[in-house]
């Protein structure tokens, strides 16, 4: 059995065999352990039946995957753009920047709309989280987080609190107080605890539960009041970058995308991975459900956006062009689901016709990467946040 | 934190897809047949071979990708910013000018994918060379960098100076044209990798991402789970693509009139005309809803329930039919599902007393099997204990009461009374903004409610709740 070379950070007694050896620092179900490389190999082989090795298991898994792809292809009798041929093409598309929100001193990383359709919360690299009335461009609240790179922020459904997190590995909830003398940071509530950065967070249907995704490869559901972990979701083999709750009748599933190029659909009650899609060629930066809940779109570093159907259980459309080089960092649907807005790392925003698969418009204006794109709750406009420190409202 | 070698690999992996694409484009640009026509450019007194003009690049991009002027300029700018093409005339200004300004392709030796990250040692040698050549007259920021490097890698400074001298000597033996070209290439590389203060840093990529996680062990357990998952997926029922895709077409068609970005909205889009009539007419407490809004309730039961006005109307209808307890029960279940964990036992108790106990004031009709299961679950009440019962009542309403409501006089009258807003014309003077009024913050509304001693999770008929309803 040949030992793979690894970077040894510590040397000392192994937790398992107690011999003094170079140790691998790994995590088992989020618990850190220090095993020597021999014990790690032995552990990996645990649970194997006679004649099995991790390689045979891996091969079996791969062959099943191939069979799955075959099965999926059997029912694929028509392409989306063929079905869409009978629809009228969209005419000239004009969207302009209607508001520019300046006030962040550093890259804007994330934003979310309030349900009142005009307020937004945004977070940036320097740890500032700002709540704006985007219509008047006034800032209403500002909080400084104790960490940098606040990559996730979300507005509570009631409009009374915001949740945010980033390199501090936590998700904190700040109730919004209108008392000028009150320090928002004082009332902060730490809800989620991960073992790596927080990449995305979202309230479920109420202020009481938060769903988070993290660079530690897991997603988790938390109870805000007690800070308790209600459910954790394991299945990604790399950092999870994005998640989105399904707008379905039963409201029980969500989709997540990560650096392992996979998009997984989860059941919130059981914690099970219900469906999995792996056709992207690079990290999936963003996932969003189609408004009907029957499909979802993804934006990835391979410069494509793709549409996956949950009932057909396959990828049904790819949105890409030769001239688009950089990855899509964020995607969102318009209210009817006909348009897909995607922000790219080459500072532009492309608008795609979801049904026909063509690009309807390309919007310029930002002077650095577009990091987040979200359509307002009533579909009247969408907001884009960028590394050029500004947010723009387009309509 | 992460070890340096790991971080190198990490970010390199991240950059690869876009760099590979860019490089492919650059190579096709240099194709002798289909690429850009290169010619000799005169720079002061020397002639530089294999150069092209900004306009050439611009036109080639438009032709090759069938894109607009703006996009072609945008892509051209990216190539210059990332150092694949560099300007000859104003080397410090890394932008693409669509005119006769000369540009050259950077040699693959200096491409982002081959020599990244730029090493400190190389930078020190470069600055040392410059220092020697210009006899100490470096630009401000370069001087600072030079001094900083001198301090930091003082132990190898002799090596640095020796290398610099060697390279200068070697370059003196080249032809002048070659020498200028090599200097330009090197300078362009350093302008991209060590940008002067105030210019955009293209190298910044954000926090580390990893494609493989030490926290997830790729061991037997992991693969066994994957195999199980794949087996279940194979057995799943799938729907034909044609049926699924047709449903999107239908959905988009149905919702298109409601999509302000696609079809505009009446009276007008507040973001465009600075007139918030649209929001006022569609707010939660309006007495006469708009026609579009009432029509939307007929699209699906969920649409009706998520609109507070719709829910109120539906409740009125149910009261007439003596089945209002169904909706109240459903709402109470939602409250349990989404409320605070500590309040669950109390709430479940209330629900039992009001809706499920024999002889309860608002008894709901659930089949015996579901009732048995629910009562069993009450022994240890948890968040999802009412799920089955809630589902049963939900589908009961959906299949029975909801279609009848849509056919009822109550709904039809409301639809007839519903208002279709007049379109407001855009203001004649386009540069004068209308006054943009601020609106009360949702936080304020709930703070007032709190002051009155009411709880935040108030009954969703009140206009300022947000917990159970979905807009």
PDB file of N, CA and C in Angstrom, chain A residues 47 58 60-61 68 75-77 86 99 107 115 118-119 135 160 178 196 205-206 208 223 225 238-239 249 269 274-275 283 285 290-291 295 309 311 313 321 324 334 336 346 359 364 369 378-380, chain B residues 13 21 65 71 74 204-206 209-211 220 223-224 226 229 231 236 238-239 241-242 244 246-248 251-252 259 261 269 271 274 279 338 340-342 387 394 398 437 439 444 446 467 469:
ATOM      1  N   UNK A  47     -15.171  -0.963   6.951  1.00  0.00           N
ATOM      2  CA  UNK A  47     -16.497  -1.089   6.363  1.00  0.00           C
ATOM      3  C   UNK A  47     -16.471  -1.730   4.998  1.00  0.00           C
ATOM      4  N   UNK A  58     -15.475   2.936  -5.802  1.00  0.00           N
ATOM      5  CA  UNK A  58     -15.510   4.121  -6.649  1.00  0.00           C
ATOM      6  C   UNK A  58     -15.942   3.743  -8.051  1.00  0.00           C
ATOM      7  N   UNK A  60     -17.707   1.169  -8.956  1.00  0.00           N
ATOM      8  CA  UNK A  60     -19.124   0.807  -8.958  1.00  0.00           C
ATOM      9  C   UNK A  60     -19.987   2.062  -9.000  1.00  0.00           C
ATOM     10  N   UNK A  61     -19.596   3.059  -8.186  1.00  0.00           N
ATOM     11  CA  UNK A  61     -20.345   4.306  -8.164  1.00  0.00           C
ATOM     12  C   UNK A  61     -20.336   4.971  -9.535  1.00  0.00           C
ATOM     13  N   UNK A  68     -27.195   5.890 -14.854  1.00  0.00           N
ATOM     14  CA  UNK A  68     -28.187   6.915 -14.543  1.00  0.00           C
ATOM     15  C   UNK A  68     -28.308   7.905 -15.693  1.00  0.00           C
ATOM     16  N   UNK A  75     -35.716   9.412 -21.787  1.00  0.00           N
ATOM     17  CA  UNK A  75     -36.977  10.133 -21.887  1.00  0.00           C
ATOM     18  C   UNK A  75     -36.811  11.532 -22.459  1.00  0.00           C
ATOM     19  N   UNK A  76     -35.631  11.814 -22.967  1.00  0.00           N
ATOM     20  CA  UNK A  76     -35.398  13.165 -23.485  1.00  0.00           C
ATOM     21  C   UNK A  76     -35.776  13.198 -24.952  1.00  0.00           C
ATOM     22  N   UNK A  77     -37.042  13.534 -25.210  1.00  0.00           N
ATOM     23  CA  UNK A  77     -37.507  13.441 -26.593  1.00  0.00           C
ATOM     24  C   UNK A  77     -37.505  14.757 -27.343  1.00  0.00           C
ATOM     25  N   UNK A  86     -42.359  27.988 -31.286  1.00  0.00           N
ATOM     26  CA  UNK A  86     -43.636  28.605 -31.598  1.00  0.00           C
ATOM     27  C   UNK A  86     -43.867  29.914 -30.852  1.00  0.00           C
ATOM     28  N   UNK A  99     -31.005  53.413 -10.220  1.00  0.00           N
ATOM     29  CA  UNK A  99     -30.437  53.931  -8.972  1.00  0.00           C
ATOM     30  C   UNK A  99     -29.031  53.374  -8.826  1.00  0.00           C
ATOM     31  N   UNK A 107     -15.551  46.048  -1.656  1.00  0.00           N
ATOM     32  CA  UNK A 107     -16.335  45.210  -2.565  1.00  0.00           C
ATOM     33  C   UNK A 107     -17.674  44.803  -1.958  1.00  0.00           C
ATOM     34  N   UNK A 115     -39.248  42.209   1.861  1.00  0.00           N
ATOM     35  CA  UNK A 115     -40.518  41.922   1.207  1.00  0.00           C
ATOM     36  C   UNK A 115     -41.327  43.168   0.911  1.00  0.00           C
ATOM     37  N   UNK A 118     -38.824  47.487  -1.673  1.00  0.00           N
ATOM     38  CA  UNK A 118     -37.956  48.622  -1.945  1.00  0.00           C
ATOM     39  C   UNK A 118     -36.720  48.666  -1.064  1.00  0.00           C
ATOM     40  N   UNK A 119     -36.745  47.942   0.044  1.00  0.00           N
ATOM     41  CA  UNK A 119     -35.558  47.982   0.896  1.00  0.00           C
ATOM     42  C   UNK A 119     -34.629  46.837   0.587  1.00  0.00           C
ATOM     43  N   UNK A 135     -35.207  52.795  -3.037  1.00  0.00           N
ATOM     44  CA  UNK A 135     -35.991  53.746  -3.828  1.00  0.00           C
ATOM     45  C   UNK A 135     -35.492  55.179  -3.634  1.00  0.00           C
ATOM     46  N   UNK A 160     -37.818  42.808   9.996  1.00  0.00           N
ATOM     47  CA  UNK A 160     -37.344  43.343  11.271  1.00  0.00           C
ATOM     48  C   UNK A 160     -35.935  42.919  11.634  1.00  0.00           C
ATOM     49  N   UNK A 178     -35.007  51.078  15.222  1.00  0.00           N
ATOM     50  CA  UNK A 178     -35.021  52.422  14.657  1.00  0.00           C
ATOM     51  C   UNK A 178     -34.580  53.468  15.658  1.00  0.00           C
ATOM     52  N   UNK A 196     -15.989  26.403   8.582  1.00  0.00           N
ATOM     53  CA  UNK A 196     -15.311  27.158   7.544  1.00  0.00           C
ATOM     54  C   UNK A 196     -16.231  28.305   7.145  1.00  0.00           C
ATOM     55  N   UNK A 205     -39.540  30.284   5.702  1.00  0.00           N
ATOM     56  CA  UNK A 205     -40.720  31.129   5.627  1.00  0.00           C
ATOM     57  C   UNK A 205     -40.956  32.064   6.783  1.00  0.00           C
ATOM     58  N   UNK A 206     -40.133  32.002   7.816  1.00  0.00           N
ATOM     59  CA  UNK A 206     -40.365  32.893   8.941  1.00  0.00           C
ATOM     60  C   UNK A 206     -39.031  33.399   9.461  1.00  0.00           C
ATOM     61  N   UNK A 208     -37.811  32.636  12.137  1.00  0.00           N
ATOM     62  CA  UNK A 208     -37.342  31.726  13.188  1.00  0.00           C
ATOM     63  C   UNK A 208     -36.365  30.668  12.743  1.00  0.00           C
ATOM     64  N   UNK A 223     -32.293  26.904  14.288  1.00  0.00           N
ATOM     65  CA  UNK A 223     -33.377  27.584  14.971  1.00  0.00           C
ATOM     66  C   UNK A 223     -32.817  28.890  15.517  1.00  0.00           C
ATOM     67  N   UNK A 225     -34.031  31.216  17.549  1.00  0.00           N
ATOM     68  CA  UNK A 225     -34.253  31.529  18.962  1.00  0.00           C
ATOM     69  C   UNK A 225     -33.204  30.885  19.844  1.00  0.00           C
ATOM     70  N   UNK A 238     -17.024  19.227  -1.572  1.00  0.00           N
ATOM     71  CA  UNK A 238     -16.173  20.424  -1.571  1.00  0.00           C
ATOM     72  C   UNK A 238     -17.005  21.578  -1.051  1.00  0.00           C
ATOM     73  N   UNK A 239     -16.431  22.779  -1.079  1.00  0.00           N
ATOM     74  CA  UNK A 239     -17.133  23.946  -0.540  1.00  0.00           C
ATOM     75  C   UNK A 239     -18.509  24.114  -1.197  1.00  0.00           C
ATOM     76  N   UNK A 249     -45.408  24.162  -3.020  1.00  0.00           N
ATOM     77  CA  UNK A 249     -46.569  24.160  -2.125  1.00  0.00           C
ATOM     78  C   UNK A 249     -46.200  23.667  -0.744  1.00  0.00           C
ATOM     79  N   UNK A 269     -36.713  18.078   5.844  1.00  0.00           N
ATOM     80  CA  UNK A 269     -37.119  17.315   7.018  1.00  0.00           C
ATOM     81  C   UNK A 269     -36.152  16.195   7.344  1.00  0.00           C
ATOM     82  N   UNK A 274     -31.963  14.387  -2.243  1.00  0.00           N
ATOM     83  CA  UNK A 274     -33.004  13.771  -3.057  1.00  0.00           C
ATOM     84  C   UNK A 274     -32.577  13.581  -4.505  1.00  0.00           C
ATOM     85  N   UNK A 275     -31.968  14.629  -5.085  1.00  0.00           N
ATOM     86  CA  UNK A 275     -31.531  14.540  -6.472  1.00  0.00           C
ATOM     87  C   UNK A 275     -30.187  15.218  -6.604  1.00  0.00           C
ATOM     88  N   UNK A 283     -16.709  25.128 -10.800  1.00  0.00           N
ATOM     89  CA  UNK A 283     -17.491  25.477  -9.606  1.00  0.00           C
ATOM     90  C   UNK A 283     -18.847  26.066  -9.958  1.00  0.00           C
ATOM     91  N   UNK A 285     -21.377  28.651  -8.844  1.00  0.00           N
ATOM     92  CA  UNK A 285     -21.377  29.812  -7.962  1.00  0.00           C
ATOM     93  C   UNK A 285     -22.747  30.176  -7.430  1.00  0.00           C
ATOM     94  N   UNK A 290     -36.553  28.096 -10.664  1.00  0.00           N
ATOM     95  CA  UNK A 290     -37.513  28.669 -11.595  1.00  0.00           C
ATOM     96  C   UNK A 290     -38.767  28.962 -10.781  1.00  0.00           C
ATOM     97  N   UNK A 291     -39.517  30.033 -11.072  1.00  0.00           N
ATOM     98  CA  UNK A 291     -40.636  30.413 -10.208  1.00  0.00           C
ATOM     99  C   UNK A 291     -41.661  29.323  -9.932  1.00  0.00           C
ATOM    100  N   UNK A 295     -37.955  23.542 -11.749  1.00  0.00           N
ATOM    101  CA  UNK A 295     -36.616  23.527 -12.329  1.00  0.00           C
ATOM    102  C   UNK A 295     -35.753  24.515 -11.570  1.00  0.00           C
ATOM    103  N   UNK A 309     -34.173  20.361 -14.969  1.00  0.00           N
ATOM    104  CA  UNK A 309     -35.566  20.082 -14.667  1.00  0.00           C
ATOM    105  C   UNK A 309     -35.631  18.971 -13.618  1.00  0.00           C
ATOM    106  N   UNK A 311     -38.407  17.154 -12.688  1.00  0.00           N
ATOM    107  CA  UNK A 311     -39.237  15.993 -13.003  1.00  0.00           C
ATOM    108  C   UNK A 311     -38.599  15.143 -14.088  1.00  0.00           C
ATOM    109  N   UNK A 313     -35.500  15.120 -14.463  1.00  0.00           N
ATOM    110  CA  UNK A 313     -34.282  14.673 -13.799  1.00  0.00           C
ATOM    111  C   UNK A 313     -33.043  14.832 -14.665  1.00  0.00           C
ATOM    112  N   UNK A 321     -22.154  31.509 -24.678  1.00  0.00           N
ATOM    113  CA  UNK A 321     -21.729  32.053 -25.974  1.00  0.00           C
ATOM    114  C   UNK A 321     -20.214  31.999 -26.024  1.00  0.00           C
ATOM    115  N   UNK A 324     -18.349  34.827 -24.304  1.00  0.00           N
ATOM    116  CA  UNK A 324     -18.386  34.971 -22.848  1.00  0.00           C
ATOM    117  C   UNK A 324     -17.292  34.101 -22.261  1.00  0.00           C
ATOM    118  N   UNK A 334     -36.609  36.413 -13.773  1.00  0.00           N
ATOM    119  CA  UNK A 334     -37.620  37.456 -13.682  1.00  0.00           C
ATOM    120  C   UNK A 334     -38.898  36.800 -13.156  1.00  0.00           C
ATOM    121  N   UNK A 336     -41.857  36.055 -14.305  1.00  0.00           N
ATOM    122  CA  UNK A 336     -42.528  35.032 -15.101  1.00  0.00           C
ATOM    123  C   UNK A 336     -41.602  33.872 -15.443  1.00  0.00           C
ATOM    124  N   UNK A 346     -16.695  39.272 -15.635  1.00  0.00           N
ATOM    125  CA  UNK A 346     -16.076  40.225 -16.559  1.00  0.00           C
ATOM    126  C   UNK A 346     -16.802  41.564 -16.500  1.00  0.00           C
ATOM    127  N   UNK A 359     -29.342  34.985 -26.001  1.00  0.00           N
ATOM    128  CA  UNK A 359     -29.071  36.133 -25.145  1.00  0.00           C
ATOM    129  C   UNK A 359     -29.879  37.315 -25.655  1.00  0.00           C
ATOM    130  N   UNK A 364     -23.848  46.783 -19.448  1.00  0.00           N
ATOM    131  CA  UNK A 364     -22.572  47.243 -18.910  1.00  0.00           C
ATOM    132  C   UNK A 364     -22.823  48.347 -17.896  1.00  0.00           C
ATOM    133  N   UNK A 369     -16.013  43.064 -10.999  1.00  0.00           N
ATOM    134  CA  UNK A 369     -16.892  41.897 -10.995  1.00  0.00           C
ATOM    135  C   UNK A 369     -18.277  42.156 -10.440  1.00  0.00           C
ATOM    136  N   UNK A 378     -41.506  41.852  -6.277  1.00  0.00           N
ATOM    137  CA  UNK A 378     -42.640  41.998  -7.184  1.00  0.00           C
ATOM    138  C   UNK A 378     -42.185  42.067  -8.645  1.00  0.00           C
ATOM    139  N   UNK A 379     -40.909  41.804  -8.883  1.00  0.00           N
ATOM    140  CA  UNK A 379     -40.418  41.724 -10.247  1.00  0.00           C
ATOM    141  C   UNK A 379     -40.295  43.031 -10.985  1.00  0.00           C
ATOM    142  N   UNK A 380     -40.360  44.170 -10.284  1.00  0.00           N
ATOM    143  CA  UNK A 380     -40.298  45.442 -11.000  1.00  0.00           C
ATOM    144  C   UNK A 380     -38.887  45.828 -11.397  1.00  0.00           C
TER     145      UNK A 380
ATOM    146  N   UNK B  13      -6.292  26.927  -9.786  1.00  0.00           N
ATOM    147  CA  UNK B  13      -7.396  26.102 -10.249  1.00  0.00           C
ATOM    148  C   UNK B  13      -8.582  26.984 -10.558  1.00  0.00           C
ATOM    149  N   UNK B  21      -9.827  29.757 -21.844  1.00  0.00           N
ATOM    150  CA  UNK B  21     -10.673  30.301 -22.901  1.00  0.00           C
ATOM    151  C   UNK B  21     -10.014  31.500 -23.561  1.00  0.00           C
ATOM    152  N   UNK B  65     -17.270  36.987 -33.504  1.00  0.00           N
ATOM    153  CA  UNK B  65     -18.304  36.571 -32.560  1.00  0.00           C
ATOM    154  C   UNK B  65     -19.662  37.189 -32.836  1.00  0.00           C
ATOM    155  N   UNK B  71     -19.685  45.396 -26.843  1.00  0.00           N
ATOM    156  CA  UNK B  71     -19.182  44.137 -26.306  1.00  0.00           C
ATOM    157  C   UNK B  71     -17.776  43.848 -26.812  1.00  0.00           C
ATOM    158  N   UNK B  74     -15.431  45.793 -24.912  1.00  0.00           N
ATOM    159  CA  UNK B  74     -15.341  45.212 -23.577  1.00  0.00           C
ATOM    160  C   UNK B  74     -14.396  44.015 -23.550  1.00  0.00           C
ATOM    161  N   UNK B 204      -6.917  39.898  -7.728  1.00  0.00           N
ATOM    162  CA  UNK B 204      -7.710  39.678  -6.529  1.00  0.00           C
ATOM    163  C   UNK B 204      -8.840  38.700  -6.802  1.00  0.00           C
ATOM    164  N   UNK B 205      -8.908  37.645  -6.035  1.00  0.00           N
ATOM    165  CA  UNK B 205      -9.925  36.647  -6.326  1.00  0.00           C
ATOM    166  C   UNK B 205     -10.791  36.257  -5.154  1.00  0.00           C
ATOM    167  N   UNK B 206     -10.641  36.899  -4.050  1.00  0.00           N
ATOM    168  CA  UNK B 206     -11.516  36.525  -2.957  1.00  0.00           C
ATOM    169  C   UNK B 206     -10.960  35.373  -2.150  1.00  0.00           C
ATOM    170  N   UNK B 209     -10.981  28.850  -2.199  1.00  0.00           N
ATOM    171  CA  UNK B 209     -11.996  27.815  -2.383  1.00  0.00           C
ATOM    172  C   UNK B 209     -11.274  26.523  -2.627  1.00  0.00           C
ATOM    173  N   UNK B 210     -11.890  25.437  -2.224  1.00  0.00           N
ATOM    174  CA  UNK B 210     -11.193  24.173  -2.457  1.00  0.00           C
ATOM    175  C   UNK B 210     -12.104  23.203  -3.190  1.00  0.00           C
ATOM    176  N   UNK B 211     -11.532  22.490  -4.141  1.00  0.00           N
ATOM    177  CA  UNK B 211     -12.349  21.499  -4.850  1.00  0.00           C
ATOM    178  C   UNK B 211     -12.395  20.192  -4.099  1.00  0.00           C
ATOM    179  N   UNK B 220     -14.623   4.569   2.167  1.00  0.00           N
ATOM    180  CA  UNK B 220     -15.626   3.554   1.845  1.00  0.00           C
ATOM    181  C   UNK B 220     -17.032   4.055   2.153  1.00  0.00           C
ATOM    182  N   UNK B 223     -18.363   6.460  -0.528  1.00  0.00           N
ATOM    183  CA  UNK B 223     -18.727   5.820  -1.785  1.00  0.00           C
ATOM    184  C   UNK B 223     -19.957   4.956  -1.620  1.00  0.00           C
ATOM    185  N   UNK B 224     -20.070   4.313  -0.449  1.00  0.00           N
ATOM    186  CA  UNK B 224     -21.259   3.476  -0.245  1.00  0.00           C
ATOM    187  C   UNK B 224     -22.510   4.329  -0.279  1.00  0.00           C
ATOM    188  N   UNK B 226     -22.823   7.125  -1.849  1.00  0.00           N
ATOM    189  CA  UNK B 226     -23.035   7.539  -3.239  1.00  0.00           C
ATOM    190  C   UNK B 226     -23.708   6.439  -4.036  1.00  0.00           C
ATOM    191  N   UNK B 229     -27.294   6.240  -3.144  1.00  0.00           N
ATOM    192  CA  UNK B 229     -27.981   7.387  -3.724  1.00  0.00           C
ATOM    193  C   UNK B 229     -28.217   7.182  -5.216  1.00  0.00           C
ATOM    194  N   UNK B 231     -28.432   4.323  -6.777  1.00  0.00           N
ATOM    195  CA  UNK B 231     -29.415   3.251  -6.984  1.00  0.00           C
ATOM    196  C   UNK B 231     -30.824   3.800  -6.872  1.00  0.00           C
ATOM    197  N   UNK B 236     -35.949   6.098  -9.806  1.00  0.00           N
ATOM    198  CA  UNK B 236     -36.937   7.180  -9.746  1.00  0.00           C
ATOM    199  C   UNK B 236     -37.793   7.262 -11.007  1.00  0.00           C
ATOM    200  N   UNK B 238     -39.350   9.172 -13.948  1.00  0.00           N
ATOM    201  CA  UNK B 238     -39.042  10.410 -14.663  1.00  0.00           C
ATOM    202  C   UNK B 238     -40.167  10.778 -15.596  1.00  0.00           C
ATOM    203  N   UNK B 239     -40.233  12.064 -15.887  1.00  0.00           N
ATOM    204  CA  UNK B 239     -41.270  12.535 -16.804  1.00  0.00           C
ATOM    205  C   UNK B 239     -40.609  12.867 -18.129  1.00  0.00           C
ATOM    206  N   UNK B 241     -39.375  14.708 -21.346  1.00  0.00           N
ATOM    207  CA  UNK B 241     -38.952  16.097 -21.506  1.00  0.00           C
ATOM    208  C   UNK B 241     -40.036  16.957 -22.126  1.00  0.00           C
ATOM    209  N   UNK B 242     -40.725  16.407 -23.136  1.00  0.00           N
ATOM    210  CA  UNK B 242     -41.704  17.224 -23.843  1.00  0.00           C
ATOM    211  C   UNK B 242     -42.762  17.759 -22.893  1.00  0.00           C
ATOM    212  N   UNK B 244     -42.450  18.221 -19.558  1.00  0.00           N
ATOM    213  CA  UNK B 244     -41.849  19.194 -18.638  1.00  0.00           C
ATOM    214  C   UNK B 244     -41.653  20.537 -19.319  1.00  0.00           C
ATOM    215  N   UNK B 246     -43.050  21.791 -22.012  1.00  0.00           N
ATOM    216  CA  UNK B 246     -44.312  22.458 -22.324  1.00  0.00           C
ATOM    217  C   UNK B 246     -44.809  23.248 -21.125  1.00  0.00           C
ATOM    218  N   UNK B 247     -44.621  22.694 -19.941  1.00  0.00           N
ATOM    219  CA  UNK B 247     -45.128  23.366 -18.741  1.00  0.00           C
ATOM    220  C   UNK B 247     -44.436  24.703 -18.526  1.00  0.00           C
ATOM    221  N   UNK B 248     -43.143  24.818 -18.930  1.00  0.00           N
ATOM    222  CA  UNK B 248     -42.477  26.115 -18.791  1.00  0.00           C
ATOM    223  C   UNK B 248     -43.114  27.129 -19.719  1.00  0.00           C
ATOM    224  N   UNK B 251     -46.285  28.248 -18.270  1.00  0.00           N
ATOM    225  CA  UNK B 251     -46.073  29.096 -17.092  1.00  0.00           C
ATOM    226  C   UNK B 251     -45.649  30.504 -17.502  1.00  0.00           C
ATOM    227  N   UNK B 252     -44.669  30.585 -18.396  1.00  0.00           N
ATOM    228  CA  UNK B 252     -44.184  31.898 -18.836  1.00  0.00           C
ATOM    229  C   UNK B 252     -45.292  32.698 -19.499  1.00  0.00           C
ATOM    230  N   UNK B 259     -45.423  40.198 -15.245  1.00  0.00           N
ATOM    231  CA  UNK B 259     -43.989  40.415 -15.116  1.00  0.00           C
ATOM    232  C   UNK B 259     -43.640  41.839 -15.544  1.00  0.00           C
ATOM    233  N   UNK B 261     -40.932  43.501 -15.736  1.00  0.00           N
ATOM    234  CA  UNK B 261     -39.770  43.697 -16.590  1.00  0.00           C
ATOM    235  C   UNK B 261     -40.103  43.311 -18.025  1.00  0.00           C
ATOM    236  N   UNK B 269     -43.938  51.687 -13.646  1.00  0.00           N
ATOM    237  CA  UNK B 269     -42.903  51.078 -12.818  1.00  0.00           C
ATOM    238  C   UNK B 269     -42.276  52.154 -11.930  1.00  0.00           C
ATOM    239  N   UNK B 271     -39.654  52.452 -10.284  1.00  0.00           N
ATOM    240  CA  UNK B 271     -38.231  52.722 -10.438  1.00  0.00           C
ATOM    241  C   UNK B 271     -37.961  53.618 -11.649  1.00  0.00           C
ATOM    242  N   UNK B 274     -40.549  57.181 -10.868  1.00  0.00           N
ATOM    243  CA  UNK B 274     -40.539  57.793  -9.528  1.00  0.00           C
ATOM    244  C   UNK B 274     -41.934  57.983  -8.977  1.00  0.00           C
ATOM    245  N   UNK B 279     -47.079  50.532  -6.088  1.00  0.00           N
ATOM    246  CA  UNK B 279     -46.928  49.873  -4.787  1.00  0.00           C
ATOM    247  C   UNK B 279     -48.107  50.155  -3.886  1.00  0.00           C
ATOM    248  N   UNK B 338     -43.335  27.048  11.462  1.00  0.00           N
ATOM    249  CA  UNK B 338     -42.342  28.116  11.259  1.00  0.00           C
ATOM    250  C   UNK B 338     -42.080  28.959  12.487  1.00  0.00           C
ATOM    251  N   UNK B 340     -41.305  29.665  16.797  1.00  0.00           N
ATOM    252  CA  UNK B 340     -40.203  29.374  17.720  1.00  0.00           C
ATOM    253  C   UNK B 340     -40.323  27.958  18.272  1.00  0.00           C
ATOM    254  N   UNK B 341     -39.180  27.309  18.419  1.00  0.00           N
ATOM    255  CA  UNK B 341     -39.172  25.930  18.894  1.00  0.00           C
ATOM    256  C   UNK B 341     -39.760  25.809  20.298  1.00  0.00           C
ATOM    257  N   UNK B 342     -39.475  26.782  21.128  1.00  0.00           N
ATOM    258  CA  UNK B 342     -39.915  26.679  22.519  1.00  0.00           C
ATOM    259  C   UNK B 342     -41.428  26.743  22.635  1.00  0.00           C
ATOM    260  N   UNK B 387     -47.783  17.922  10.175  1.00  0.00           N
ATOM    261  CA  UNK B 387     -47.616  17.942   8.724  1.00  0.00           C
ATOM    262  C   UNK B 387     -48.647  17.122   7.974  1.00  0.00           C
ATOM    263  N   UNK B 394     -55.073  20.755   3.441  1.00  0.00           N
ATOM    264  CA  UNK B 394     -54.652  21.606   2.317  1.00  0.00           C
ATOM    265  C   UNK B 394     -55.208  21.069   1.011  1.00  0.00           C
ATOM    266  N   UNK B 398     -57.895  22.514  -1.617  1.00  0.00           N
ATOM    267  CA  UNK B 398     -57.442  22.741  -2.983  1.00  0.00           C
ATOM    268  C   UNK B 398     -58.366  22.071  -3.979  1.00  0.00           C
ATOM    269  N   UNK B 437     -40.517  59.849  -2.176  1.00  0.00           N
ATOM    270  CA  UNK B 437     -40.890  59.814  -0.772  1.00  0.00           C
ATOM    271  C   UNK B 437     -40.429  58.525  -0.115  1.00  0.00           C
ATOM    272  N   UNK B 439     -40.742  55.526   2.758  1.00  0.00           N
ATOM    273  CA  UNK B 439     -41.892  54.800   3.291  1.00  0.00           C
ATOM    274  C   UNK B 439     -41.530  54.323   4.696  1.00  0.00           C
ATOM    275  N   UNK B 444     -40.235  49.498  11.894  1.00  0.00           N
ATOM    276  CA  UNK B 444     -40.962  50.465  12.699  1.00  0.00           C
ATOM    277  C   UNK B 444     -42.347  49.951  13.030  1.00  0.00           C
ATOM    278  N   UNK B 446     -43.474  46.971  13.256  1.00  0.00           N
ATOM    279  CA  UNK B 446     -43.504  45.894  14.225  1.00  0.00           C
ATOM    280  C   UNK B 446     -43.050  46.369  15.587  1.00  0.00           C
ATOM    281  N   UNK B 467     -44.573  36.628   8.906  1.00  0.00           N
ATOM    282  CA  UNK B 467     -44.054  35.304   9.205  1.00  0.00           C
ATOM    283  C   UNK B 467     -44.684  34.222   8.343  1.00  0.00           C
ATOM    284  N   UNK B 469     -47.038  34.479   5.900  1.00  0.00           N
ATOM    285  CA  UNK B 469     -47.476  34.723   4.529  1.00  0.00           C
ATOM    286  C   UNK B 469     -46.300  34.876   3.600  1.00  0.00           C
TER     287      UNK B 469
END
